[in-house]
Amino acid sequence: MLDIKYIKEHIELIREKLQQRGDTTDLGKFLEYDQERRTILKESEELKHQRNLFSQQIGVLLKKGKVADEIDTVKMKETSNKIKDLDEKLKITQINLESFLHTIPNIPHSSVPIGSDEKENEIIRHWGKIKSFSFEPKAHWDLGESLGILDFLRSSKITGSRFSLYLGKGALLERALINFMLDLHTKQHGYTEVVPPFMVNSTSMFSTGQLPKFEEDLFKTSQEDFYLIPTAEVPLTNIHREEILEEDCLPIKYVAYSPCFRREAGSYGKDTRGLIRQHQFNKVELVWFSRPDNSYLNLELLLQDAESVLQILELPYRIVNLCTGDLGFSAAKTYDIEVWLPNQKMYREISSCSNFEDFQARRGKIKYKDKEKGKIKFVHTLNGSGLAIGRTVVAILENYQEEDGSITIPKALQPYLGGITKIEKAH
RNA sequence: GGAGAGGUGGCCGAGUUGGCUUAAGGCGCUCGCCUGCUAAGCGAGUGAAUGGGGAAACUUGUUCCGAGGGUUCGAAUCCCUCCCUCUCCGCCA
């Protein structure tokens, strides 16, 4: 959510930035509502001032022993009714204004390339050497099924399409990756580990920006106002909702494993096979609460933390700076980490690291006390996947496959799989 | 699910016969003084949101005591609905 004052003072800049995003919000309407709101507010406040003065006088008169019917209350009754009418009007205008505000996306940072879709994203750098195979590398779903560690037929029987069933060493690999990443981020990168609720209320979803605009992407329980989280970003960012943090505590860095639930509405026919696009998948998520002045430096640090996972696993990847048209609703800047998949012969997103500036903080009222000026300001929130577990499994299966269909376990991961070095077909 | 208690500023906490509460007091924090360090002590300051005026320091108004309604000239205080926390009971991994 943007600051009303900032919008008013930078109306042309906002228009331009929204256009770069491909957003078609009519800001003229917004200014009208704001003008209307201030007019009504002023009128109502003046009447309230009168009412306050008058009722104070009544208090004094009664103390002096005057009787109630010596006091003219008819006029004040009228004033009270007027106030009531005005406040009702004000409420409607306020709702109109807010629903505007709630659906305006964040403003892209100046370092974000201008473009309309992912084709215009900026490739920042590459890491690692792409392995050349002496045979045609297989897709992870073929590898997984023939090794007996993935079973998509049975998962769709149990639930439906876009769900998965890991078995044996596959399940172990998934669990090993979760533990490996949690250990890395807590022990090497200074994150505090969290096990959050996997369902949240609508207020939490509003803070991070999933609601009100993207309800159709979420799973919701039918009996309560609870939503299944699409990412641990939601509960982690909401840990400090409606709080005022001490500046000395910043930055706060949380890491959590969670399953993620996404309806994937509008992605019919995309990535229908395999683990790439699931209604439920596991992820280790990193969330930062930062001072505003160094949040972009912290974004680089967050990105490094996420990257290091792939470096240790020795999986080649590249870093992409998303262009204005490809940016998510709440983000001011996003780096995607894309891992190399030899079967598809392309890079696929495995992590997304963003700075939301004060967009989420304003929605969730997450503030801190500035030591120097003693002022209360909004924090900046950042988050990134560190990493998506399912897609990491995909990358390992495809990059570490041998000609006989077996999978070599990356060295750093072997202790987490009880020392085994290979996944082979069980006989 | 049943019964009871409660929800007040960054934190603790007083205030429920409706009216100098303009939310006491304490802790914490900031600044200053004192003490050759530290601790203690003394003094002053210190809630949030939002509207107006001002270049700014600042000034002035309104709202906020879990949320939303109601009664009243006037509500932290009375009434209704809902949410949350705690204790006990029930059910349960």
PDB file of N, CA and C in Angstrom, chain A residues 304-362:
ATOM      1  N   GLN A 304      22.400 -13.326  -1.767  1.00  0.00           N
ATOM      2  CA  GLN A 304      23.602 -14.159  -1.563  1.00  0.00           C
ATOM      3  C   GLN A 304      23.298 -15.391  -0.715  1.00  0.00           C
ATOM      4  N   ASP A 305      22.501 -15.183   0.332  1.00  0.00           N
ATOM      5  CA  ASP A 305      22.134 -16.303   1.205  1.00  0.00           C
ATOM      6  C   ASP A 305      21.410 -17.384   0.408  1.00  0.00           C
ATOM      7  N   ALA A 306      20.492 -16.954  -0.455  1.00  0.00           N
ATOM      8  CA  ALA A 306      19.739 -17.909  -1.266  1.00  0.00           C
ATOM      9  C   ALA A 306      20.651 -18.584  -2.287  1.00  0.00           C
ATOM     10  N   GLU A 307      21.493 -17.774  -2.929  1.00  0.00           N
ATOM     11  CA  GLU A 307      22.425 -18.303  -3.938  1.00  0.00           C
ATOM     12  C   GLU A 307      23.349 -19.369  -3.366  1.00  0.00           C
ATOM     13  N   SER A 308      23.784 -19.137  -2.126  1.00  0.00           N
ATOM     14  CA  SER A 308      24.792 -20.026  -1.553  1.00  0.00           C
ATOM     15  C   SER A 308      24.300 -21.467  -1.494  1.00  0.00           C
ATOM     16  N   VAL A 309      22.991 -21.644  -1.392  1.00  0.00           N
ATOM     17  CA  VAL A 309      22.443 -23.003  -1.372  1.00  0.00           C
ATOM     18  C   VAL A 309      22.800 -23.731  -2.672  1.00  0.00           C
ATOM     19  N   LEU A 310      22.608 -23.042  -3.792  1.00  0.00           N
ATOM     20  CA  LEU A 310      22.899 -23.651  -5.088  1.00  0.00           C
ATOM     21  C   LEU A 310      24.397 -23.837  -5.292  1.00  0.00           C
ATOM     22  N   GLN A 311      25.175 -22.899  -4.758  1.00  0.00           N
ATOM     23  CA  GLN A 311      26.626 -23.025  -4.886  1.00  0.00           C
ATOM     24  C   GLN A 311      27.130 -24.261  -4.146  1.00  0.00           C
ATOM     25  N   ILE A 312      26.622 -24.465  -2.945  1.00  0.00           N
ATOM     26  CA  ILE A 312      27.060 -25.620  -2.164  1.00  0.00           C
ATOM     27  C   ILE A 312      26.598 -26.925  -2.813  1.00  0.00           C
ATOM     28  N   LEU A 313      25.413 -26.874  -3.403  1.00  0.00           N
ATOM     29  CA  LEU A 313      24.899 -28.068  -4.095  1.00  0.00           C
ATOM     30  C   LEU A 313      25.503 -28.203  -5.500  1.00  0.00           C
ATOM     31  N   GLU A 314      26.290 -27.207  -5.894  1.00  0.00           N
ATOM     32  CA  GLU A 314      26.953 -27.193  -7.207  1.00  0.00           C
ATOM     33  C   GLU A 314      25.968 -27.327  -8.358  1.00  0.00           C
ATOM     34  N   LEU A 315      24.948 -26.490  -8.298  1.00  0.00           N
ATOM     35  CA  LEU A 315      23.968 -26.449  -9.380  1.00  0.00           C
ATOM     36  C   LEU A 315      24.095 -25.114 -10.108  1.00  0.00           C
ATOM     37  N   PRO A 316      24.282 -25.154 -11.435  1.00  0.00           N
ATOM     38  CA  PRO A 316      24.455 -23.903 -12.181  1.00  0.00           C
ATOM     39  C   PRO A 316      23.170 -23.079 -12.230  1.00  0.00           C
ATOM     40  N   TYR A 317      23.335 -21.758 -12.127  1.00  0.00           N
ATOM     41  CA  TYR A 317      22.152 -20.891 -12.115  1.00  0.00           C
ATOM     42  C   TYR A 317      22.508 -19.539 -12.687  1.00  0.00           C
ATOM     43  N   ARG A 318      21.463 -18.713 -12.843  1.00  0.00           N
ATOM     44  CA  ARG A 318      21.691 -17.317 -13.214  1.00  0.00           C
ATOM     45  C   ARG A 318      20.762 -16.428 -12.402  1.00  0.00           C
ATOM     46  N   ILE A 319      21.167 -15.160 -12.287  1.00  0.00           N
ATOM     47  CA  ILE A 319      20.380 -14.174 -11.545  1.00  0.00           C
ATOM     48  C   ILE A 319      19.706 -13.237 -12.531  1.00  0.00           C
ATOM     49  N   VAL A 320      18.412 -13.019 -12.321  1.00  0.00           N
ATOM     50  CA  VAL A 320      17.626 -12.197 -13.225  1.00  0.00           C
ATOM     51  C   VAL A 320      16.985 -11.052 -12.447  1.00  0.00           C
ATOM     52  N   ASN A 321      17.080  -9.856 -12.981  1.00  0.00           N
ATOM     53  CA  ASN A 321      16.429  -8.688 -12.404  1.00  0.00           C
ATOM     54  C   ASN A 321      15.098  -8.504 -13.128  1.00  0.00           C
ATOM     55  N   LEU A 322      13.991  -8.773 -12.441  1.00  0.00           N
ATOM     56  CA  LEU A 322      12.685  -8.734 -13.106  1.00  0.00           C
ATOM     57  C   LEU A 322      12.362  -7.322 -13.585  1.00  0.00           C
ATOM     58  N   CYS A 323      11.804  -7.242 -14.788  1.00  0.00           N
ATOM     59  CA  CYS A 323      11.435  -5.941 -15.342  1.00  0.00           C
ATOM     60  C   CYS A 323      10.089  -5.495 -14.775  1.00  0.00           C
ATOM     61  N   THR A 324       9.751  -4.234 -14.995  1.00  0.00           N
ATOM     62  CA  THR A 324       8.542  -3.646 -14.398  1.00  0.00           C
ATOM     63  C   THR A 324       7.275  -4.464 -14.676  1.00  0.00           C
ATOM     64  N   GLY A 325       7.174  -4.997 -15.881  1.00  0.00           N
ATOM     65  CA  GLY A 325       5.963  -5.721 -16.252  1.00  0.00           C
ATOM     66  C   GLY A 325       5.865  -7.103 -15.626  1.00  0.00           C
ATOM     67  N   ASP A 326       6.975  -7.629 -15.124  1.00  0.00           N
ATOM     68  CA  ASP A 326       7.002  -8.989 -14.587  1.00  0.00           C
ATOM     69  C   ASP A 326       7.004  -9.007 -13.060  1.00  0.00           C
ATOM     70  N   LEU A 327       7.055  -7.814 -12.476  1.00  0.00           N
ATOM     71  CA  LEU A 327       7.159  -7.663 -11.024  1.00  0.00           C
ATOM     72  C   LEU A 327       5.847  -8.050 -10.333  1.00  0.00           C
ATOM     73  N   GLY A 328       5.962  -8.691  -9.171  1.00  0.00           N
ATOM     74  CA  GLY A 328       4.767  -9.028  -8.397  1.00  0.00           C
ATOM     75  C   GLY A 328       4.121  -7.789  -7.805  1.00  0.00           C
ATOM     76  N   PHE A 329       2.882  -7.948  -7.365  1.00  0.00           N
ATOM     77  CA  PHE A 329       2.050  -6.832  -6.882  1.00  0.00           C
ATOM     78  C   PHE A 329       2.720  -6.001  -5.781  1.00  0.00           C
ATOM     79  N   SER A 330       3.311  -6.681  -4.790  1.00  0.00           N
ATOM     80  CA  SER A 330       3.814  -5.968  -3.604  1.00  0.00           C
ATOM     81  C   SER A 330       5.276  -5.539  -3.720  1.00  0.00           C
ATOM     82  N   ALA A 331       5.994  -6.081  -4.702  1.00  0.00           N
ATOM     83  CA  ALA A 331       7.443  -5.899  -4.746  1.00  0.00           C
ATOM     84  C   ALA A 331       7.848  -4.598  -5.428  1.00  0.00           C
ATOM     85  N   ALA A 332       8.935  -3.989  -4.906  1.00  0.00           N
ATOM     86  CA  ALA A 332       9.535  -2.820  -5.553  1.00  0.00           C
ATOM     87  C   ALA A 332      10.692  -3.261  -6.439  1.00  0.00           C
ATOM     88  N   LYS A 333      11.289  -4.400  -6.075  1.00  0.00           N
ATOM     89  CA  LYS A 333      12.365  -4.965  -6.878  1.00  0.00           C
ATOM     90  C   LYS A 333      12.474  -6.448  -6.577  1.00  0.00           C
ATOM     91  N   THR A 334      12.697  -7.258  -7.601  1.00  0.00           N
ATOM     92  CA  THR A 334      12.804  -8.700  -7.416  1.00  0.00           C
ATOM     93  C   THR A 334      13.926  -9.281  -8.244  1.00  0.00           C
ATOM     94  N   TYR A 335      14.774 -10.065  -7.584  1.00  0.00           N
ATOM     95  CA  TYR A 335      15.728 -10.904  -8.300  1.00  0.00           C
ATOM     96  C   TYR A 335      15.189 -12.331  -8.310  1.00  0.00           C
ATOM     97  N   ASP A 336      15.125 -12.943  -9.460  1.00  0.00           N
ATOM     98  CA  ASP A 336      14.839 -14.372  -9.514  1.00  0.00           C
ATOM     99  C   ASP A 336      16.157 -15.115  -9.645  1.00  0.00           C
ATOM    100  N   ILE A 337      16.250 -16.250  -8.968  1.00  0.00           N
ATOM    101  CA  ILE A 337      17.353 -17.169  -9.205  1.00  0.00           C
ATOM    102  C   ILE A 337      16.796 -18.298 -10.060  1.00  0.00           C
ATOM    103  N   GLU A 338      17.433 -18.535 -11.181  1.00  0.00           N
ATOM    104  CA  GLU A 338      16.956 -19.575 -12.099  1.00  0.00           C
ATOM    105  C   GLU A 338      18.011 -20.658 -12.223  1.00  0.00           C
ATOM    106  N   VAL A 339      17.592 -21.891 -11.990  1.00  0.00           N
ATOM    107  CA  VAL A 339      18.534 -23.008 -11.996  1.00  0.00           C
ATOM    108  C   VAL A 339      18.478 -23.699 -13.363  1.00  0.00           C
ATOM    109  N   TRP A 340      19.608 -24.247 -13.759  1.00  0.00           N
ATOM    110  CA  TRP A 340      19.672 -24.897 -15.071  1.00  0.00           C
ATOM    111  C   TRP A 340      19.039 -26.290 -15.024  1.00  0.00           C
ATOM    112  N   LEU A 341      18.143 -26.556 -15.973  1.00  0.00           N
ATOM    113  CA  LEU A 341      17.534 -27.887 -16.077  1.00  0.00           C
ATOM    114  C   LEU A 341      17.941 -28.510 -17.415  1.00  0.00           C
ATOM    115  N   PRO A 342      18.800 -29.552 -17.399  1.00  0.00           N
ATOM    116  CA  PRO A 342      19.380 -30.091 -18.630  1.00  0.00           C
ATOM    117  C   PRO A 342      18.370 -30.734 -19.566  1.00  0.00           C
ATOM    118  N   ASN A 343      17.285 -31.288 -19.014  1.00  0.00           N
ATOM    119  CA  ASN A 343      16.314 -31.915 -19.917  1.00  0.00           C
ATOM    120  C   ASN A 343      15.539 -30.856 -20.692  1.00  0.00           C
ATOM    121  N   GLN A 344      15.073 -29.811 -19.981  1.00  0.00           N
ATOM    122  CA  GLN A 344      14.331 -28.739 -20.645  1.00  0.00           C
ATOM    123  C   GLN A 344      15.288 -27.799 -21.383  1.00  0.00           C
ATOM    124  N   LYS A 345      16.592 -27.935 -21.070  1.00  0.00           N
ATOM    125  CA  LYS A 345      17.626 -27.072 -21.647  1.00  0.00           C
ATOM    126  C   LYS A 345      17.291 -25.607 -21.464  1.00  0.00           C
ATOM    127  N   MET A 346      16.890 -25.285 -20.246  1.00  0.00           N
ATOM    128  CA  MET A 346      16.608 -23.882 -19.939  1.00  0.00           C
ATOM    129  C   MET A 346      16.735 -23.644 -18.441  1.00  0.00           C
ATOM    130  N   TYR A 347      16.818 -22.363 -18.088  1.00  0.00           N
ATOM    131  CA  TYR A 347      16.842 -21.964 -16.675  1.00  0.00           C
ATOM    132  C   TYR A 347      15.411 -21.829 -16.169  1.00  0.00           C
ATOM    133  N   ARG A 348      15.165 -22.372 -14.962  1.00  0.00           N
ATOM    134  CA  ARG A 348      13.830 -22.249 -14.363  1.00  0.00           C
ATOM    135  C   ARG A 348      13.936 -21.635 -12.977  1.00  0.00           C
ATOM    136  N   GLU A 349      12.947 -20.808 -12.647  1.00  0.00           N
ATOM    137  CA  GLU A 349      12.931 -20.118 -11.354  1.00  0.00           C
ATOM    138  C   GLU A 349      12.957 -21.114 -10.190  1.00  0.00           C
ATOM    139  N   ILE A 350      13.865 -20.873  -9.250  1.00  0.00           N
ATOM    140  CA  ILE A 350      13.936 -21.713  -8.056  1.00  0.00           C
ATOM    141  C   ILE A 350      13.859 -20.854  -6.795  1.00  0.00           C
ATOM    142  N   SER A 351      14.045 -19.549  -6.975  1.00  0.00           N
ATOM    143  CA  SER A 351      13.952 -18.618  -5.849  1.00  0.00           C
ATOM    144  C   SER A 351      13.610 -17.243  -6.374  1.00  0.00           C
ATOM    145  N   SER A 352      12.945 -16.469  -5.520  1.00  0.00           N
ATOM    146  CA  SER A 352      12.539 -15.122  -5.866  1.00  0.00           C
ATOM    147  C   SER A 352      12.832 -14.263  -4.639  1.00  0.00           C
ATOM    148  N   CYS A 353      13.716 -13.269  -4.790  1.00  0.00           N
ATOM    149  CA  CYS A 353      14.116 -12.447  -3.649  1.00  0.00           C
ATOM    150  C   CYS A 353      13.690 -11.007  -3.890  1.00  0.00           C
ATOM    151  N   SER A 354      12.888 -10.462  -2.981  1.00  0.00           N
ATOM    152  CA  SER A 354      12.295  -9.149  -3.232  1.00  0.00           C
ATOM    153  C   SER A 354      12.465  -8.194  -2.075  1.00  0.00           C
ATOM    154  N   ASN A 355      12.503  -6.911  -2.433  1.00  0.00           N
ATOM    155  CA  ASN A 355      12.372  -5.842  -1.455  1.00  0.00           C
ATOM    156  C   ASN A 355      10.990  -5.229  -1.648  1.00  0.00           C
ATOM    157  N   PHE A 356      10.206  -5.185  -0.583  1.00  0.00           N
ATOM    158  CA  PHE A 356       8.853  -4.628  -0.654  1.00  0.00           C
ATOM    159  C   PHE A 356       8.829  -3.200  -0.147  1.00  0.00           C
ATOM    160  N   GLU A 357      10.002  -2.710   0.264  1.00  0.00           N
ATOM    161  CA  GLU A 357      10.096  -1.387   0.890  1.00  0.00           C
ATOM    162  C   GLU A 357       9.050  -1.315   2.012  1.00  0.00           C
ATOM    163  N   ASP A 358       8.274  -0.206   2.079  1.00  0.00           N
ATOM    164  CA  ASP A 358       7.305  -0.126   3.184  1.00  0.00           C
ATOM    165  C   ASP A 358       5.896  -0.514   2.750  1.00  0.00           C
ATOM    166  N   PHE A 359       5.783  -1.156   1.581  1.00  0.00           N
ATOM    167  CA  PHE A 359       4.462  -1.502   1.030  1.00  0.00           C
ATOM    168  C   PHE A 359       3.690  -2.457   1.937  1.00  0.00           C
ATOM    169  N   GLN A 360       4.353  -3.540   2.354  1.00  0.00           N
ATOM    170  CA  GLN A 360       3.704  -4.489   3.264  1.00  0.00           C
ATOM    171  C   GLN A 360       3.637  -3.914   4.674  1.00  0.00           C
ATOM    172  N   ALA A 361       4.689  -3.197   5.062  1.00  0.00           N
ATOM    173  CA  ALA A 361       4.759  -2.653   6.425  1.00  0.00           C
ATOM    174  C   ALA A 361       3.615  -1.675   6.678  1.00  0.00           C
ATOM    175  N   ARG A 362       3.263  -0.885   5.656  1.00  0.00           N
ATOM    176  CA  ARG A 362       2.166   0.058   5.827  1.00  0.00           C
ATOM    177  C   ARG A 362       0.848  -0.691   5.971  1.00  0.00           C
TER     178      ARG A 362
END
